[in-house]
Amino acid sequence: MSAHDVAIIVVAAGTSSRFGADKLASPLGGRSVLARAVEAVRTPFPSAPAVVVVREGSLAAARERWEGASLRVVAGGARRQDSVRNGFEALDPGDDTVVVIHDGARPFVPAADVEAVVGAALEEGAALLVAPVVDTIKRLDGEGRVLETVRREPLARALTPQAFLAGTLRRAWAARLGSEWSDEAGLIEAAGGMVKAVPGDPRNLKVTRPGDLALLSGLFGAGTRVGQGIDVHPFARGRRLWLCGVEIPGEEGLAGHSDADVALHAVTDAILGACGAGDIGQHFPPSEERWRGEPSSTFVHNALALAQERGFRLVNCDVTVLADRPRVAPFRERMTRRLAELLGLPVDRVNLKATTCEGLGFVGRNEGIVAMAVATLEQPAFP
Ligand code: MG
């Protein structure tokens, strides 16, 4: 099957009324629910023409975000069935094309399931993914009393994607003009057609209530990023020495515009690096008077705030100081505790190491101190 035989419609024009917010924009593993759904259904047919159908009001923003060589965005209608129709008209597929219809609120669908439902539609004209009903099903009266236990063996939960030969859909639409249906499989049934049920992954949930995101989050790993920071400062007469936010008494300090805490500068750069936000010089230029004499904890706090804005949280930080003097060991515990406090981390997620350079190079000649830091940030699957 070539990509020309498949066309994809992702329906994303609902109102999220049971969710209380725009569920399709909710983050799941660092991406929106809708981005996950579009990516999942397109994975086996990446060059097939596709449309995302969105609410009229979000059309401009969605076009900006989504439109590309084989992906278009169109406005939906009042009902889901109208939105599907709008997407179909935009694609205008040939009668032998398999049209794949997927809910934008279903972020998890394995590629093998998409391929299976497309294969079934090619053979049978219409197919949908289903999952077994595992709970015992009761039929109730209007007062909440049980009338009977329903046999669940012949029942199945309807999932998406559903897939149809375009010609089959066109004929069913013509036959059922003016009717309503909840999904296109229902339209084909009402038109007297056969729909093949294809067993799909039961974890293919539709995000309907806020708790559904928590259920799905386990399927998407947290986005992990690592950043590195390195800084060097020369010693300077008449300055106080700060390392990891701790003042080392009786030692010559480092030259610099701020308090010149070389270790906190490396930590700041590691955090900025992990979230792709440039470096300390861009955010706190030494040319700006307001940073003169500033405690470097300010830079760390600002970098953390920036990471948080981008949806990241710090997981751990490892710092190495290269200095032949002063001896870091007597201050190591205090520095580690201070670092943990500044970073808002438990002490066991912060590590401070120190080494001398055995008399070699500018560190060995006691001309300055080098600090290196590595920071890990995580974009939680479900914040
Ligand atoms: Mg510096």
Short mmCIF file of C-alpha atoms and ligand atoms in Angstrom, two decimals:
data_model
loop_
_atom_site.label_atom_id
_atom_site.label_comp_id
_atom_site.label_asym_id
_atom_site.label_seq_id
_atom_site.Cartn_x
_atom_site.Cartn_y
_atom_site.Cartn_z
CA MET A 1 0.00 0.00 0.00
CA SER A 2 1.45 3.39 -0.89
CA ALA A 3 0.85 6.60 1.01
CA HIS A 4 -1.33 7.77 -1.89
CA ASP A 5 -3.95 5.22 -0.91
CA VAL A 6 -4.40 6.63 2.60
CA ALA A 7 -5.75 9.97 3.83
CA ILE A 8 -6.01 10.93 7.50
CA ILE A 9 -8.54 13.07 9.38
CA VAL A 10 -7.88 14.03 13.02
CA VAL A 11 -10.99 15.48 14.67
CA ALA A 12 -10.11 18.14 17.24
CA ALA A 13 -13.10 20.47 17.21
CA GLY A 14 -14.85 19.37 20.43
CA THR A 15 -15.54 21.62 23.41
CA SER A 16 -13.88 19.63 26.27
CA SER A 17 -17.06 20.19 28.32
CA ARG A 18 -16.42 17.24 30.68
CA PHE A 19 -12.78 18.23 31.10
CA GLY A 20 -13.13 21.84 32.18
CA ALA A 21 -10.19 23.10 30.10
CA ASP A 22 -8.84 22.59 26.60
CA LYS A 23 -7.95 18.93 27.02
CA LEU A 24 -6.29 18.73 23.62
CA ALA A 25 -3.73 21.35 24.68
CA SER A 26 -2.96 19.56 27.96
CA PRO A 27 0.64 18.36 28.20
CA LEU A 28 1.42 14.67 28.15
CA GLY A 29 5.10 13.71 28.21
CA GLY A 30 6.12 17.23 27.24
CA ARG A 31 3.79 17.42 24.19
CA SER A 32 0.13 18.28 23.89
CA VAL A 33 -2.52 15.54 23.78
CA LEU A 34 -3.38 16.61 20.21
CA ALA A 35 0.27 16.57 19.09
CA ARG A 36 0.54 13.03 20.46
CA ALA A 37 -2.66 11.94 18.69
CA VAL A 38 -1.63 13.43 15.32
CA GLU A 39 1.84 11.92 15.55
CA ALA A 40 0.54 8.49 16.60
CA VAL A 41 -1.98 8.11 13.79
CA ARG A 42 0.46 9.42 11.14
CA THR A 43 3.41 7.26 12.21
CA PRO A 44 2.79 4.36 9.77
CA PHE A 45 1.82 6.73 6.90
CA PRO A 46 3.94 9.85 7.43
CA SER A 47 3.55 11.24 3.91
CA ALA A 48 -0.17 10.52 3.53
CA PRO A 49 -2.27 13.68 3.13
CA ALA A 50 -3.79 14.61 6.49
CA VAL A 51 -6.08 17.26 7.95
CA VAL A 52 -6.57 18.36 11.53
CA VAL A 53 -10.10 19.69 12.05
CA VAL A 54 -10.25 22.38 14.77
CA ARG A 55 -12.75 24.86 16.20
CA GLU A 56 -13.27 27.97 14.06
CA GLY A 57 -11.85 30.14 16.87
CA SER A 58 -8.52 28.32 17.00
CA LEU A 59 -8.08 28.00 13.23
CA ALA A 60 -5.38 30.68 12.81
CA ALA A 61 -3.26 29.44 15.73
CA ALA A 62 -3.65 25.81 14.64
CA ARG A 63 -2.60 26.64 11.05
CA GLU A 64 0.49 28.37 12.36
CA ARG A 65 1.30 25.35 14.52
CA TRP A 66 0.42 22.43 12.26
CA GLU A 67 0.34 23.22 8.56
CA GLY A 68 3.07 21.63 6.47
CA ALA A 69 3.68 19.84 3.20
CA SER A 70 1.17 17.03 3.77
CA LEU A 71 -0.79 18.37 6.77
CA ARG A 72 -3.58 20.94 6.55
CA VAL A 73 -5.90 22.50 9.09
CA VAL A 74 -9.59 23.20 8.48
CA ALA A 75 -12.46 24.47 10.61
CA GLY A 76 -14.93 22.00 12.08
CA GLY A 77 -18.71 22.13 12.33
CA ALA A 78 -21.27 22.05 15.13
CA ARG A 79 -21.27 18.25 15.48
CA ARG A 80 -18.41 15.75 15.25
CA GLN A 81 -19.95 14.32 12.09
CA ASP A 82 -19.87 17.79 10.46
CA SER A 83 -16.21 18.18 11.40
CA VAL A 84 -15.36 14.82 9.83
CA ARG A 85 -17.24 15.88 6.69
CA ASN A 86 -15.28 19.16 6.51
CA GLY A 87 -12.02 17.27 6.80
CA PHE A 88 -13.13 14.83 4.10
CA GLU A 89 -14.09 17.64 1.68
CA ALA A 90 -10.69 19.27 2.22
CA LEU A 91 -8.91 16.00 1.36
CA ASP A 92 -11.30 15.16 -1.50
CA PRO A 93 -9.97 11.58 -1.70
CA GLY A 94 -10.51 9.23 -4.62
CA ASP A 95 -13.12 6.49 -3.97
CA ASP A 96 -10.44 3.82 -3.51
CA THR A 97 -8.51 5.80 -0.90
CA VAL A 98 -8.69 4.53 2.68
CA VAL A 99 -9.79 7.44 4.90
CA VAL A 100 -8.53 7.12 8.47
CA ILE A 101 -10.57 9.04 11.08
CA HIS A 102 -8.99 9.57 14.50
CA ASP A 103 -10.05 11.43 17.67
CA GLY A 104 -7.64 14.22 18.62
CA ALA A 105 -8.22 13.22 22.25
CA ARG A 106 -6.70 9.75 21.77
CA PRO A 107 -2.95 10.30 22.21
CA PHE A 108 -1.99 6.63 22.45
CA VAL A 109 -2.52 4.32 19.50
CA PRO A 110 0.15 1.85 18.39
CA ALA A 111 1.24 2.06 14.74
CA ALA A 112 0.40 -1.64 14.32
CA ASP A 113 -3.23 -0.90 15.26
CA VAL A 114 -3.44 1.89 12.67
CA GLU A 115 -2.02 -0.44 10.01
CA ALA A 116 -4.41 -3.24 11.02
CA VAL A 117 -7.54 -1.08 10.77
CA VAL A 118 -6.40 0.35 7.42
CA GLY A 119 -5.77 -3.18 6.13
CA ALA A 120 -9.24 -4.29 7.23
CA ALA A 121 -10.87 -1.26 5.56
CA LEU A 122 -9.09 -2.07 2.29
CA GLU A 123 -10.59 -5.56 2.37
CA GLU A 124 -14.02 -4.89 3.87
CA GLY A 125 -14.71 -1.24 3.04
CA ALA A 126 -15.19 -0.17 6.67
CA ALA A 127 -13.41 -1.05 9.91
CA LEU A 128 -12.85 0.22 13.43
CA LEU A 129 -10.61 -0.60 16.36
CA VAL A 130 -12.34 -2.13 19.36
CA ALA A 131 -11.35 -3.15 22.86
CA PRO A 132 -13.03 -5.82 24.95
CA VAL A 133 -15.44 -4.87 27.72
CA VAL A 134 -13.87 -6.30 30.88
CA ASP A 135 -16.29 -5.11 33.57
CA THR A 136 -19.60 -6.84 34.23
CA ILE A 137 -22.26 -4.66 32.62
CA LYS A 138 -25.56 -3.80 34.34
CA ARG A 139 -28.64 -2.27 32.78
CA LEU A 140 -30.25 0.28 35.14
CA ASP A 141 -33.63 1.94 35.41
CA GLY A 142 -33.96 5.72 35.78
CA GLU A 143 -33.71 5.44 39.60
CA GLY A 144 -30.33 3.75 39.58
CA ARG A 145 -31.69 0.27 40.29
CA VAL A 146 -30.28 -2.71 38.45
CA LEU A 147 -32.67 -4.24 35.95
CA GLU A 148 -30.39 -6.99 34.69
CA THR A 149 -26.85 -8.13 34.00
CA VAL A 150 -26.03 -7.74 30.34
CA ARG A 151 -23.98 -10.42 28.61
CA ARG A 152 -20.69 -8.70 27.82
CA GLU A 153 -19.27 -11.29 25.41
CA PRO A 154 -20.78 -9.73 22.29
CA LEU A 155 -19.96 -6.18 23.45
CA ALA A 156 -16.91 -4.10 22.57
CA ARG A 157 -15.70 -0.56 23.18
CA ALA A 158 -15.42 1.47 19.96
CA LEU A 159 -12.02 3.17 19.60
CA THR A 160 -10.45 5.22 16.87
CA PRO A 161 -8.95 5.29 14.35
CA GLN A 162 -11.77 4.04 12.21
CA ALA A 163 -11.05 3.54 8.51
CA PHE A 164 -13.23 3.50 5.41
CA LEU A 165 -12.92 3.40 1.66
CA ALA A 166 -13.81 6.95 0.62
CA GLY A 167 -16.42 5.60 -1.81
CA THR A 168 -18.13 3.66 1.00
CA LEU A 169 -18.35 6.85 3.09
CA ARG A 170 -19.70 8.91 0.17
CA ARG A 171 -22.46 6.39 -0.54
CA ALA A 172 -23.42 6.18 3.15
CA TRP A 173 -23.56 9.97 3.49
CA ALA A 174 -25.82 10.17 0.43
CA ALA A 175 -28.09 7.42 1.82
CA ARG A 176 -28.36 8.88 5.35
CA LEU A 177 -28.63 12.58 4.51
CA GLY A 178 -30.02 14.48 7.53
CA SER A 179 -29.39 11.71 10.09
CA GLU A 180 -27.13 11.83 13.13
CA TRP A 181 -24.50 9.32 14.21
CA SER A 182 -21.87 9.31 16.94
CA ASP A 183 -19.11 7.88 14.80
CA GLU A 184 -18.68 6.99 11.13
CA ALA A 185 -18.89 3.27 11.90
CA GLY A 186 -22.40 4.08 13.19
CA LEU A 187 -23.18 5.82 9.90
CA ILE A 188 -22.18 2.75 7.89
CA GLU A 189 -24.24 0.49 10.21
CA ALA A 190 -27.28 2.78 9.78
CA ALA A 191 -26.79 2.70 6.02
CA GLY A 192 -26.91 -1.12 6.15
CA GLY A 193 -23.20 -1.64 5.54
CA MET A 194 -20.80 -4.04 7.23
CA VAL A 195 -18.11 -2.74 9.59
CA LYS A 196 -15.21 -5.00 10.51
CA ALA A 197 -14.13 -4.86 14.18
CA VAL A 198 -10.35 -5.04 14.65
CA PRO A 199 -9.01 -5.75 18.17
CA GLY A 200 -6.90 -2.79 19.30
CA ASP A 201 -4.78 -1.88 22.31
CA PRO A 202 -7.15 -1.27 25.26
CA ARG A 203 -4.85 1.50 26.49
CA ASN A 204 -6.04 3.62 23.57
CA LEU A 205 -8.07 5.84 25.90
CA LYS A 206 -9.98 8.96 24.98
CA VAL A 207 -9.00 11.84 27.26
CA THR A 208 -12.36 12.86 28.68
CA ARG A 209 -11.84 13.73 32.36
CA PRO A 210 -8.74 15.28 33.98
CA GLY A 211 -7.89 11.97 35.69
CA ASP A 212 -7.47 10.32 32.27
CA LEU A 213 -4.22 12.24 31.73
CA ALA A 214 -2.75 10.70 34.88
CA LEU A 215 -3.78 7.24 33.61
CA LEU A 216 -2.11 7.81 30.25
CA SER A 217 1.00 9.52 31.59
CA GLY A 218 2.68 6.20 32.39
CA LEU A 219 2.74 5.40 28.66
CA PHE A 220 4.83 8.44 27.84
CA GLY A 221 8.25 8.83 29.46
CA ALA A 222 9.29 12.09 31.01
CA GLY A 223 11.41 14.20 28.67
CA THR A 224 14.89 14.19 30.20
CA ARG A 225 17.52 16.82 29.36
CA VAL A 226 21.10 17.15 30.49
CA GLY A 227 23.03 20.43 30.61
CA GLN A 228 26.67 21.20 31.22
CA GLY A 229 28.27 24.35 32.63
CA ILE A 230 31.93 25.36 32.90
CA ASP A 231 33.32 28.58 34.35
CA VAL A 232 36.76 30.04 35.14
CA HIS A 233 37.64 33.03 37.30
CA PRO A 234 41.10 34.40 38.18
CA PHE A 235 42.01 35.34 41.74
CA ALA A 236 41.95 39.08 42.51
CA ARG A 237 43.33 41.01 45.47
CA GLY A 238 40.90 42.55 47.92
CA ARG A 239 37.97 40.33 46.98
CA ARG A 240 36.05 37.87 49.18
CA LEU A 241 35.92 34.25 48.07
CA TRP A 242 32.50 32.70 47.46
CA LEU A 243 32.07 29.07 46.38
CA CYS A 244 28.69 27.34 46.09
CA GLY A 245 27.03 30.20 47.94
CA VAL A 246 29.37 29.83 50.94
CA GLU A 247 31.99 32.45 51.91
CA ILE A 248 35.45 30.97 52.56
CA PRO A 249 37.06 33.20 55.18
CA GLY A 250 40.66 34.40 54.97
CA GLU A 251 41.12 33.49 51.30
CA GLU A 252 41.75 35.70 48.32
CA GLY A 253 38.59 36.06 46.25
CA LEU A 254 37.92 35.80 42.52
CA ALA A 255 37.68 38.61 39.99
CA GLY A 256 34.25 39.17 38.51
CA HIS A 257 31.36 41.58 38.06
CA SER A 258 29.07 39.75 40.51
CA ASP A 259 30.30 37.96 43.65
CA ALA A 260 32.24 35.76 41.15
CA ASP A 261 30.99 32.47 42.64
CA VAL A 262 32.49 30.34 39.89
CA ALA A 263 30.67 27.18 41.02
CA LEU A 264 27.21 28.80 40.99
CA HIS A 265 27.96 30.24 37.55
CA ALA A 266 28.69 26.73 36.27
CA VAL A 267 25.45 25.48 37.89
CA THR A 268 23.48 28.32 36.28
CA ASP A 269 24.92 27.47 32.86
CA ALA A 270 24.15 23.77 33.32
CA ILE A 271 20.48 24.54 34.07
CA LEU A 272 20.19 27.00 31.17
CA GLY A 273 21.90 24.49 28.90
CA ALA A 274 19.55 21.65 29.81
CA CYS A 275 16.46 23.67 28.89
CA GLY A 276 18.01 25.14 25.74
CA ALA A 277 18.07 28.69 27.10
CA GLY A 278 21.53 29.90 26.14
CA ASP A 279 24.10 30.91 28.75
CA ILE A 280 24.63 33.07 31.82
CA GLY A 281 26.25 35.88 29.82
CA GLN A 282 23.10 36.36 27.72
CA HIS A 283 20.78 36.47 30.69
CA PHE A 284 22.97 38.42 33.15
CA PRO A 285 25.48 40.41 31.04
CA PRO A 286 28.45 41.82 33.01
CA SER A 287 27.84 45.05 31.04
CA GLU A 288 24.69 45.61 33.13
CA GLU A 289 25.31 47.64 36.26
CA ARG A 290 22.48 45.93 38.18
CA TRP A 291 24.43 42.68 38.42
CA ARG A 292 27.47 44.37 40.04
CA GLY A 293 28.29 42.62 43.31
CA GLU A 294 25.13 40.50 42.94
CA PRO A 295 25.10 37.23 44.92
CA SER A 296 25.25 34.49 42.28
CA SER A 297 22.32 32.72 43.95
CA THR A 298 20.20 35.25 42.00
CA PHE A 299 21.42 33.75 38.73
CA VAL A 300 20.65 30.22 39.93
CA HIS A 301 17.15 31.22 41.03
CA ASN A 302 16.44 32.99 37.74
CA ALA A 303 17.67 30.01 35.71
CA LEU A 304 15.46 27.67 37.75
CA ALA A 305 12.45 29.96 37.23
CA LEU A 306 13.12 29.96 33.49
CA ALA A 307 13.34 26.17 33.45
CA GLN A 308 10.06 25.96 35.36
CA GLU A 309 8.38 28.31 32.87
CA ARG A 310 9.39 25.87 30.14
CA GLY A 311 7.84 22.96 32.03
CA PHE A 312 11.05 21.48 33.47
CA ARG A 313 12.00 20.52 36.99
CA LEU A 314 15.52 19.89 38.24
CA VAL A 315 16.32 16.26 39.05
CA ASN A 316 19.96 16.43 40.19
CA CYS A 317 23.09 18.51 39.95
CA ASP A 318 26.73 17.40 40.09
CA VAL A 319 29.47 19.99 40.56
CA THR A 320 33.27 19.64 40.32
CA VAL A 321 35.61 22.38 41.52
CA LEU A 322 39.23 22.44 40.27
CA ALA A 323 41.37 24.40 42.73
CA ASP A 324 44.83 23.99 44.21
CA ARG A 325 43.81 26.48 46.86
CA PRO A 326 41.83 26.84 49.00
CA ARG A 327 41.26 23.31 50.22
CA VAL A 328 37.57 22.63 49.57
CA ALA A 329 37.24 19.54 51.78
CA PRO A 330 36.63 21.38 55.10
CA PHE A 331 33.73 23.31 53.47
CA ARG A 332 32.35 20.55 51.33
CA GLU A 333 29.44 19.59 53.54
CA ARG A 334 28.34 23.19 54.07
CA MET A 335 28.59 23.89 50.35
CA THR A 336 26.57 20.80 49.45
CA ARG A 337 23.82 21.77 51.90
CA ARG A 338 23.79 25.34 50.60
CA LEU A 339 23.61 24.11 46.98
CA ALA A 340 20.71 21.78 47.84
CA GLU A 341 18.92 24.68 49.51
CA LEU A 342 19.47 27.01 46.54
CA LEU A 343 18.34 24.36 44.07
CA GLY A 344 15.34 23.21 46.13
CA LEU A 345 16.62 19.63 46.03
CA PRO A 346 17.17 16.96 48.70
CA VAL A 347 20.85 16.76 49.67
CA ASP A 348 21.25 13.33 48.05
CA ARG A 349 20.47 14.86 44.64
CA VAL A 350 23.28 17.37 44.89
CA ASN A 351 26.92 16.37 44.66
CA LEU A 352 30.06 18.42 45.11
CA LYS A 353 33.50 17.14 44.19
CA ALA A 354 36.80 18.94 44.33
CA THR A 355 40.17 18.16 42.87
CA THR A 356 43.52 19.88 42.69
CA CYS A 357 45.50 20.08 39.47
CA GLU A 358 48.73 18.79 41.05
CA GLY A 359 50.56 22.04 40.34
CA LEU A 360 49.78 21.87 36.62
CA GLY A 361 48.49 24.72 34.50
CA PHE A 362 46.86 27.96 35.68
CA VAL A 363 44.97 26.19 38.47
CA GLY A 364 48.21 24.56 39.63
CA ARG A 365 49.93 27.97 39.63
CA ASN A 366 47.12 29.27 41.90
CA GLU A 367 45.97 31.80 39.30
CA GLY A 368 42.32 30.91 39.44
CA ILE A 369 39.56 28.36 39.98
CA VAL A 370 37.59 26.26 37.48
CA ALA A 371 34.11 24.87 38.17
CA MET A 372 32.11 22.38 36.15
CA ALA A 373 28.50 21.33 36.64
CA VAL A 374 26.04 18.87 35.12
CA ALA A 375 22.29 19.30 35.66
CA THR A 376 19.47 16.94 34.74
CA LEU A 377 16.03 18.39 34.06
CA GLU A 378 12.83 16.47 33.53
CA GLN A 379 9.66 17.48 31.75
CA PRO A 380 7.14 15.38 33.66
CA ALA A 381 4.81 13.27 31.54
CA PHE A 382 1.93 14.66 33.54
CA PRO A 383 2.65 17.75 35.67
MG MG B 1 31.49 33.48 35.74
#
